[in-house]
Amino acid sequence: MLAMENSEDEVEADETEWKQDLKDSPFVVSGSLNLLKTTTPAHRVILHFDLDCFYAQVEMLRNPALRDVPLGIQQKYIIVTCNYVARQQGVAKLMSVTDAKDKCPQLVLVKGEDLTHYREMSYQVTDLLLSFCPLVERLGFDENYVDITEMIARRLARTPQANLSFKGHVYNTASADADAKASSHPELALGSHVAAELREAIHSRLGLTGCAGIAANKLLAKLVSGTFKPNQQTTLLPESVDDIMGALSGLRKIPGVGHQTAKRLQALGLVSVQDLQLFPPTDLVREFGAPAATRLKNLSLGVDDSPVTPTGAPQSLSDEDSFKKMSSAKEVMEKIEQLLSSLIERMRKDGRQPHTFRLTIRKYSATNKWHSRESRQCPIPNHVGQKISSASSDDAVVQLVSVAMKLFSKMVDTHAAFHLTLINVCFSNLQTRGPSASGRGSITSFFVHGSSPKTHRRLLIGWQRTGCR
Ligand code: DCP
Ligand code: MG
Ligand code: MG
């Protein structure tokens, strides 16, 4: 059923087989099973970029003396990343500081809890890619997808086929054999040249190196991009899809299969990617419903027709902090004030006026770690909203702290004992105030300054889906 050695057509043929199977399933009653690849071009060219040891690179740019020493970026007791000098000495991402120091006593540590510089650089990279192509989608801080299908079609029209070659590596293909394949895959061959140009632009303009993957869809581009690291790129040919999927060490390695999904798959007895490929679609539908079953089956086969969705201006701005225990109203108020101060500063730089405020808390729960967030929201009065986006932001902090504490009291009885492990403050319903505040041309204008280097924090930005720019 899953033989895919020879061509993309075979992949499609195989899908049809199991799609039919899903459609015949008694669980697909609504006819909601999406047929694949109906709207996407036959030969998409998708690039995936992932910067090398990102936080460490930013620190090395800020302080070039760090370039040649083993460098680890520390958040709490963890090395969230380290440069490649440190990796050569056995340090790995997400190692404890103790283990990392054991492996490499000379390791230089830089605190990485203040994300300001990483965030700024992250948006500059996205902006740079956007200046070449409108279809850019951010994925985390150091990754971007770019759909260059149209650019390639234009280039192809003016490129003599005889001159085609690949830049960089071709997955599972010796370099001596790669160029012979270029004429069979002209889009991907040209895509590899565009990827090299974009990597060069990122390097020459921003000083950053990174890896790129070139493939026919987002899933495969992401999977192939890290094949050779650092500062290299790899193209995946359709005939190697089976190889790259088969080489994954488990289901969790498939982008899009998270912890919970993997657990449910494991409960069905599925551990390897091949297990999922071969699992009867009807049984998968029974467990996940038709849409998710289809998606999972597709992913296991390396099929992904999800579009590169341009990342626009954020729809909301929020900030949060997590901690072991917070149990007094005074601490809560101080934390909210601290979070709001930096959030209001970010909001002011954004230029839009927020109309909704939301407070989220997480109560300690030994049993239900994943679903213990609670939130309340309310409109922001116009006069307060105006202060947020003007110079009188101190007033805004005071007024919003009081709003936040009212929301807080709706979730927590402060006269009884409580135990919080997280507080999140969020502005949404962001509206442009007028011609002077609008029209900021780049994503970089959503840089967020001024966050304080406290305990582990995740900055959350809800991205608005906009059309191509
Ligand atoms: N990061 C983090 N916490 C994690 C994972 C990552 O803070 N659990 C941060 C630090 C990384 C950045 O995100 O620098 C990007 O993550 P990557 O997984 O892409 O790792 P790097 O870019 O650091 O290294 P690589 O060269 O392997 O891509
Ligand atoms: Mg990454
Ligand atoms: Mg990276």
Short mmCIF file of C-alpha atoms in Angstrom, two decimals, residues 65-432:
data_model
loop_
_atom_site.label_atom_id
_atom_site.label_comp_id
_atom_site.label_asym_id
_atom_site.label_seq_id
_atom_site.Cartn_x
_atom_site.Cartn_y
_atom_site.Cartn_z
CA ALA A 65 34.16 37.93 22.14
CA LEU A 66 31.68 35.08 22.72
CA ARG A 67 32.05 33.79 19.18
CA ASP A 68 34.96 31.44 19.71
CA VAL A 69 34.23 30.26 23.22
CA PRO A 70 31.77 27.51 24.20
CA LEU A 71 28.61 29.48 24.98
CA GLY A 72 25.41 28.36 26.70
CA ILE A 73 22.23 30.39 27.06
CA GLN A 74 20.74 29.82 30.48
CA GLN A 75 17.12 30.08 31.60
CA LYS A 76 16.77 29.02 35.20
CA TYR A 77 18.75 25.77 35.49
CA ILE A 78 18.56 24.81 31.84
CA ILE A 79 20.78 25.53 28.86
CA VAL A 80 18.07 26.39 26.33
CA THR A 81 20.63 26.49 23.56
CA CYS A 82 24.37 26.61 23.06
CA ASN A 83 26.68 27.56 20.23
CA TYR A 84 28.31 24.97 18.01
CA VAL A 85 31.67 25.32 19.79
CA ALA A 86 29.91 24.09 22.95
CA ARG A 87 28.08 21.37 21.01
CA GLN A 88 31.42 20.00 19.82
CA GLN A 89 32.36 19.64 23.46
CA GLY A 90 29.30 17.59 24.30
CA VAL A 91 26.90 20.30 25.47
CA ALA A 92 23.38 19.85 24.10
CA LYS A 93 20.21 21.92 23.97
CA LEU A 94 18.01 21.63 27.08
CA MET A 95 20.78 20.12 29.20
CA SER A 96 20.85 21.08 32.85
CA VAL A 97 23.50 23.65 33.72
CA THR A 98 25.15 21.09 36.00
CA ASP A 99 25.45 18.47 33.27
CA ALA A 100 26.64 21.05 30.76
CA LYS A 101 29.37 22.26 33.13
CA ASP A 102 30.40 18.63 33.70
CA LYS A 103 30.76 18.12 29.97
CA CYS A 104 32.47 21.43 29.37
CA PRO A 105 33.92 23.20 32.41
CA GLN A 106 34.93 26.22 30.32
CA LEU A 107 31.35 26.81 29.21
CA VAL A 108 30.48 30.51 29.28
CA LEU A 109 26.93 31.17 30.41
CA VAL A 110 24.74 34.09 29.39
CA LYS A 111 21.30 34.58 30.91
CA GLY A 112 18.61 34.27 28.28
CA GLU A 113 15.44 35.13 30.17
CA ASP A 114 14.95 38.56 28.64
CA LEU A 115 13.74 37.79 25.15
CA THR A 116 13.89 41.36 23.83
CA HIS A 117 16.91 40.99 21.58
CA TYR A 118 15.92 37.56 20.32
CA ARG A 119 12.46 38.82 19.46
CA GLU A 120 13.81 41.84 17.60
CA MET A 121 16.18 39.74 15.54
CA SER A 122 13.47 37.20 14.90
CA TYR A 123 11.19 39.80 13.33
CA GLN A 124 14.02 41.28 11.31
CA VAL A 125 14.58 37.89 9.70
CA THR A 126 10.87 37.55 8.86
CA ASP A 127 10.87 41.09 7.50
CA LEU A 128 13.86 40.37 5.32
CA LEU A 129 12.21 37.28 3.88
CA LEU A 130 9.02 39.29 3.32
CA SER A 131 10.98 41.78 1.26
CA PHE A 132 11.69 38.95 -1.20
CA CYS A 133 8.36 37.14 -1.16
CA PRO A 134 4.92 37.90 0.32
CA LEU A 135 4.16 34.35 1.46
CA VAL A 136 6.10 34.04 4.69
CA GLU A 137 4.81 32.28 7.79
CA ARG A 138 6.59 32.46 11.11
CA LEU A 139 6.95 29.37 13.23
CA GLY A 140 8.32 30.24 16.61
CA PHE A 141 11.19 32.68 16.94
CA ASP A 142 13.74 31.20 14.61
CA GLU A 143 11.79 29.50 11.85
CA ASN A 144 9.96 30.70 8.77
CA TYR A 145 8.22 29.00 5.90
CA VAL A 146 8.32 30.69 2.52
CA ASP A 147 6.16 29.62 -0.41
CA ILE A 148 8.17 30.49 -3.53
CA THR A 149 6.05 28.55 -6.02
CA GLU A 150 5.16 31.61 -8.08
CA MET A 151 8.65 33.03 -8.03
CA ILE A 152 9.94 29.67 -9.28
CA ALA A 153 7.40 29.53 -12.10
CA ARG A 154 8.65 32.92 -13.30
CA ARG A 155 12.30 31.92 -13.01
CA LEU A 156 11.66 28.62 -14.72
CA ALA A 157 10.22 30.41 -17.72
CA ARG A 158 13.55 32.15 -18.28
CA THR A 159 16.01 29.43 -17.23
CA PRO A 160 17.43 27.04 -19.83
CA GLN A 161 16.68 23.55 -18.48
CA ALA A 162 20.16 22.35 -19.43
CA ASN A 163 21.71 24.70 -16.88
CA LEU A 164 19.90 23.35 -13.87
CA SER A 165 21.75 22.20 -10.79
CA PHE A 166 21.19 21.94 -7.05
CA LYS A 167 22.72 24.24 -4.47
CA GLY A 168 23.64 22.50 -1.23
CA HIS A 169 22.74 18.92 -0.35
CA VAL A 170 20.10 16.70 -1.86
CA TYR A 171 18.65 14.30 0.71
CA ASN A 172 20.01 10.75 0.35
CA THR A 173 21.69 11.60 -2.92
CA ALA A 174 25.43 11.76 -3.52
CA SER A 175 26.48 15.13 -4.89
CA ALA A 176 27.86 13.46 -8.01
CA ASP A 177 24.36 12.14 -8.78
CA ALA A 178 22.37 15.17 -7.73
CA ASP A 179 22.75 17.38 -10.76
CA ALA A 180 21.68 14.59 -13.09
CA LYS A 181 18.35 14.73 -11.29
CA ALA A 182 17.95 18.49 -11.58
CA SER A 183 16.23 18.40 -14.96
CA SER A 184 13.59 16.00 -13.57
CA HIS A 185 12.92 18.38 -10.68
CA PRO A 186 13.46 21.84 -12.11
CA GLU A 187 11.27 23.59 -9.53
CA LEU A 188 13.15 22.11 -6.59
CA ALA A 189 16.52 22.72 -8.25
CA LEU A 190 15.70 26.39 -8.72
CA GLY A 191 14.21 26.45 -5.22
CA SER A 192 17.58 25.39 -3.84
CA HIS A 193 19.17 28.42 -5.53
CA VAL A 194 16.57 30.77 -4.07
CA ALA A 195 17.11 29.23 -0.62
CA ALA A 196 20.85 29.85 -0.95
CA GLU A 197 20.22 33.46 -1.96
CA LEU A 198 17.92 34.06 0.98
CA ARG A 199 20.36 32.48 3.41
CA GLU A 200 23.08 34.68 1.98
CA ALA A 201 20.86 37.76 2.39
CA ILE A 202 20.15 36.85 6.02
CA HIS A 203 23.86 36.45 6.59
CA SER A 204 25.08 39.56 4.82
CA ARG A 205 22.39 41.89 6.18
CA LEU A 206 21.79 40.53 9.65
CA GLY A 207 24.93 38.50 10.34
CA LEU A 208 23.01 35.31 11.06
CA THR A 209 23.52 31.82 9.69
CA GLY A 210 20.85 29.18 9.39
CA CYS A 211 19.69 26.02 7.67
CA ALA A 212 17.10 25.66 4.95
CA GLY A 213 14.98 22.82 3.66
CA ILE A 214 13.54 22.81 0.16
CA ALA A 215 10.60 20.52 -0.60
CA ALA A 216 7.12 20.31 -2.03
CA ASN A 217 5.30 20.96 1.23
CA LYS A 218 5.75 22.47 4.69
CA LEU A 219 6.07 19.17 6.52
CA LEU A 220 8.83 17.87 4.27
CA ALA A 221 10.65 21.21 4.10
CA LYS A 222 10.78 21.34 7.89
CA LEU A 223 11.85 17.74 8.22
CA VAL A 224 14.65 18.01 5.69
CA SER A 225 16.05 21.40 6.74
CA GLY A 226 18.03 20.10 9.68
CA THR A 227 19.64 17.19 7.85
CA PHE A 228 22.99 18.99 7.70
CA LYS A 229 23.74 21.54 10.41
CA PRO A 230 24.80 24.25 10.93
CA ASN A 231 24.63 26.72 8.05
CA GLN A 232 23.69 24.26 5.30
CA GLN A 233 20.67 23.43 3.21
CA THR A 234 19.07 20.28 1.89
CA THR A 235 16.56 19.59 -0.85
CA LEU A 236 14.14 16.69 -0.64
CA LEU A 237 13.17 14.99 -3.89
CA PRO A 238 9.78 13.29 -4.14
CA GLU A 239 11.44 9.88 -4.54
CA SER A 240 13.00 10.27 -1.09
CA VAL A 241 9.77 11.01 0.81
CA ASP A 242 9.50 7.42 1.98
CA ASP A 243 13.11 7.48 3.19
CA ILE A 244 12.79 10.63 5.23
CA MET A 245 9.52 9.56 6.84
CA GLY A 246 10.93 6.09 7.54
CA ALA A 247 14.04 7.58 9.13
CA LEU A 248 12.06 9.35 11.85
CA SER A 249 12.67 7.67 15.18
CA GLY A 250 9.07 7.93 16.35
CA LEU A 251 5.68 9.54 15.86
CA ARG A 252 6.59 12.56 18.00
CA LYS A 253 9.18 13.48 15.39
CA ILE A 254 6.42 14.30 12.91
CA PRO A 255 5.77 18.05 13.08
CA GLY A 256 2.11 18.33 14.01
CA VAL A 257 2.02 15.26 16.21
CA GLY A 258 2.11 16.61 19.73
CA HIS A 259 2.45 14.95 23.07
CA GLN A 260 -1.26 14.26 23.55
CA THR A 261 -1.77 12.91 20.03
CA ALA A 262 1.26 10.66 20.34
CA LYS A 263 -0.16 9.29 23.60
CA ARG A 264 -3.49 8.50 21.96
CA LEU A 265 -1.68 6.85 19.05
CA GLN A 266 0.41 4.84 21.45
CA ALA A 267 -2.75 3.65 23.17
CA LEU A 268 -3.76 2.25 19.78
CA GLY A 269 -0.44 0.39 19.69
CA LEU A 270 1.26 2.79 17.27
CA VAL A 271 4.85 3.71 17.96
CA SER A 272 6.69 4.13 14.68
CA VAL A 273 5.79 6.23 11.67
CA GLN A 274 5.36 3.02 9.73
CA ASP A 275 2.86 1.78 12.30
CA LEU A 276 0.74 4.83 11.54
CA GLN A 277 1.18 4.49 7.79
CA LEU A 278 -0.10 0.93 7.92
CA PHE A 279 -2.84 1.40 10.52
CA PRO A 280 -6.37 0.81 9.15
CA PRO A 281 -7.88 4.22 8.39
CA THR A 282 -11.28 3.16 9.72
CA ASP A 283 -9.80 2.56 13.16
CA LEU A 284 -7.99 5.88 13.03
CA VAL A 285 -11.24 7.67 12.18
CA ARG A 286 -12.94 5.96 15.08
CA GLU A 287 -10.40 7.39 17.49
CA PHE A 288 -9.83 10.87 16.04
CA GLY A 289 -12.75 11.66 13.76
CA ALA A 290 -12.33 11.94 10.00
CA PRO A 291 -10.54 15.30 9.64
CA ALA A 292 -7.85 14.59 12.23
CA ALA A 293 -7.48 10.99 11.06
CA THR A 294 -6.96 12.21 7.50
CA ARG A 295 -4.41 14.73 8.60
CA LEU A 296 -2.49 12.19 10.68
CA LYS A 297 -2.46 9.60 7.95
CA ASN A 298 -1.30 12.22 5.47
CA LEU A 299 1.47 13.42 7.74
CA SER A 300 2.75 9.89 8.22
CA LEU A 301 3.02 9.63 4.45
CA GLY A 302 4.77 12.98 4.08
CA VAL A 303 1.68 14.55 2.53
CA ASP A 304 0.76 18.05 3.68
CA ASP A 305 -1.29 20.44 1.62
CA SER A 306 -1.55 23.11 4.30
CA PRO A 307 -0.80 26.53 2.85
CA VAL A 308 1.93 28.90 3.93
CA THR A 309 -0.25 31.44 5.69
CA PRO A 310 1.27 34.90 5.77
CA THR A 311 1.95 36.13 9.23
CA GLY A 312 0.46 39.55 9.71
CA ALA A 313 0.24 41.96 12.59
CA PRO A 314 -0.45 40.34 15.93
CA GLN A 315 -4.11 40.19 16.92
CA SER A 316 -3.28 40.36 20.57
CA LEU A 317 -0.26 41.09 22.74
CA SER A 318 0.28 39.31 25.97
CA ASP A 319 2.88 38.51 28.53
CA GLU A 320 3.00 35.94 31.26
CA ASP A 321 5.13 34.63 34.02
CA SER A 322 5.16 31.23 35.66
CA PHE A 323 6.41 30.43 39.12
CA LYS A 324 6.30 27.68 41.71
CA LYS A 325 3.88 29.30 44.09
CA MET A 326 2.07 32.58 44.52
CA SER A 327 -0.39 32.71 47.35
CA SER A 328 -1.02 36.29 48.45
CA ALA A 329 -3.04 39.08 46.86
CA LYS A 330 -0.13 41.46 47.37
CA GLU A 331 2.23 39.28 45.32
CA VAL A 332 -0.42 38.89 42.65
CA MET A 333 -0.88 42.64 42.42
CA GLU A 334 2.85 43.26 42.18
CA LYS A 335 3.24 40.64 39.48
CA ILE A 336 0.32 42.03 37.49
CA GLU A 337 1.78 45.50 37.77
CA GLN A 338 5.15 44.30 36.56
CA LEU A 339 3.67 42.39 33.61
CA LEU A 340 1.39 45.28 32.69
CA SER A 341 4.21 47.82 32.71
CA SER A 342 6.14 45.97 30.05
CA LEU A 343 3.01 45.00 28.11
CA ILE A 344 1.82 48.61 27.98
CA GLU A 345 5.22 49.67 26.71
CA ARG A 346 4.99 47.08 23.93
CA MET A 347 1.46 48.19 23.17
CA ARG A 348 2.55 51.81 22.96
CA LYS A 349 5.28 50.91 20.46
CA ASP A 350 2.76 48.95 18.42
CA GLY A 351 0.68 52.07 18.04
CA ARG A 352 -2.77 50.48 18.11
CA GLN A 353 -5.27 50.86 20.94
CA PRO A 354 -6.46 47.74 22.76
CA HIS A 355 -10.15 47.50 23.58
CA THR A 356 -10.20 44.28 25.58
CA PHE A 357 -8.18 43.17 28.57
CA ARG A 358 -7.91 39.56 29.67
CA LEU A 359 -6.39 38.11 32.81
CA THR A 360 -5.47 34.45 32.89
CA ILE A 361 -4.29 32.49 35.88
CA ARG A 362 -3.26 28.92 36.45
CA LYS A 363 -4.18 27.38 39.77
CA TYR A 364 -1.93 24.67 41.08
CA SER A 365 -3.21 21.24 40.30
CA ALA A 366 -1.24 18.08 40.86
CA THR A 367 -3.59 16.04 38.71
CA ASN A 368 -4.64 18.28 35.86
CA LYS A 369 -1.52 20.05 34.70
CA TRP A 370 -2.70 20.83 31.18
CA HIS A 371 -6.16 22.26 31.65
CA SER A 372 -6.02 24.38 34.74
CA ARG A 373 -5.97 27.83 33.14
CA GLU A 374 -8.85 30.14 33.83
CA SER A 375 -9.47 33.59 32.45
CA ARG A 376 -11.81 36.57 32.64
CA GLN A 377 -11.94 39.51 30.32
CA CYS A 378 -13.56 42.92 30.11
CA PRO A 379 -13.68 45.94 27.81
CA ILE A 380 -11.07 48.64 28.36
CA PRO A 381 -12.72 52.05 28.81
CA ASN A 382 -11.74 54.39 26.02
CA HIS A 383 -10.01 56.93 28.26
CA VAL A 384 -7.80 54.17 29.70
CA GLY A 385 -7.13 52.72 26.24
CA GLN A 386 -6.00 56.11 25.04
CA LYS A 387 -3.57 56.40 27.92
CA ILE A 388 -2.06 53.02 27.06
CA SER A 389 -1.09 54.22 23.65
CA SER A 390 0.03 57.67 24.74
CA ALA A 391 2.77 58.99 26.95
CA SER A 392 0.73 58.81 30.17
CA SER A 393 1.21 55.08 30.47
CA ASP A 394 1.90 55.19 34.24
CA ASP A 395 -1.73 56.20 34.80
CA ALA A 396 -2.79 53.36 32.55
CA VAL A 397 -0.83 50.85 34.63
CA VAL A 398 -2.54 52.00 37.83
CA GLN A 399 -6.00 51.86 36.30
CA LEU A 400 -5.46 48.51 34.63
CA VAL A 401 -4.04 46.93 37.77
CA SER A 402 -7.30 47.80 39.46
CA VAL A 403 -9.29 46.33 36.56
CA ALA A 404 -7.12 43.21 36.69
CA MET A 405 -7.62 42.76 40.43
CA LYS A 406 -11.39 42.91 39.94
CA LEU A 407 -11.13 40.17 37.34
CA PHE A 408 -8.84 38.26 39.67
CA SER A 409 -11.38 38.36 42.49
CA LYS A 410 -13.92 36.75 40.16
CA MET A 411 -11.66 33.72 39.85
CA VAL A 412 -10.05 33.50 43.27
CA ASP A 413 -11.41 34.02 46.74
CA THR A 414 -8.54 35.97 48.26
CA HIS A 415 -9.80 35.35 51.79
CA ALA A 416 -9.20 31.63 51.38
CA ALA A 417 -5.86 29.94 50.71
CA PHE A 418 -4.85 29.79 47.05
CA HIS A 419 -1.88 28.61 45.03
CA LEU A 420 -1.16 30.10 41.61
CA THR A 421 1.58 29.01 39.23
CA LEU A 422 1.01 31.43 36.37
CA ILE A 423 -0.35 34.86 35.54
CA ASN A 424 -0.96 36.14 32.02
CA VAL A 425 -2.08 39.59 30.95
CA CYS A 426 -3.39 40.14 27.45
CA PHE A 427 -4.59 43.02 25.26
CA SER A 428 -6.81 42.14 22.34
CA ASN A 429 -9.29 43.76 20.00
CA LEU A 430 -6.49 46.03 18.83
CA GLN A 431 -7.67 48.93 16.72
CA THR A 432 -5.79 51.48 14.72
#
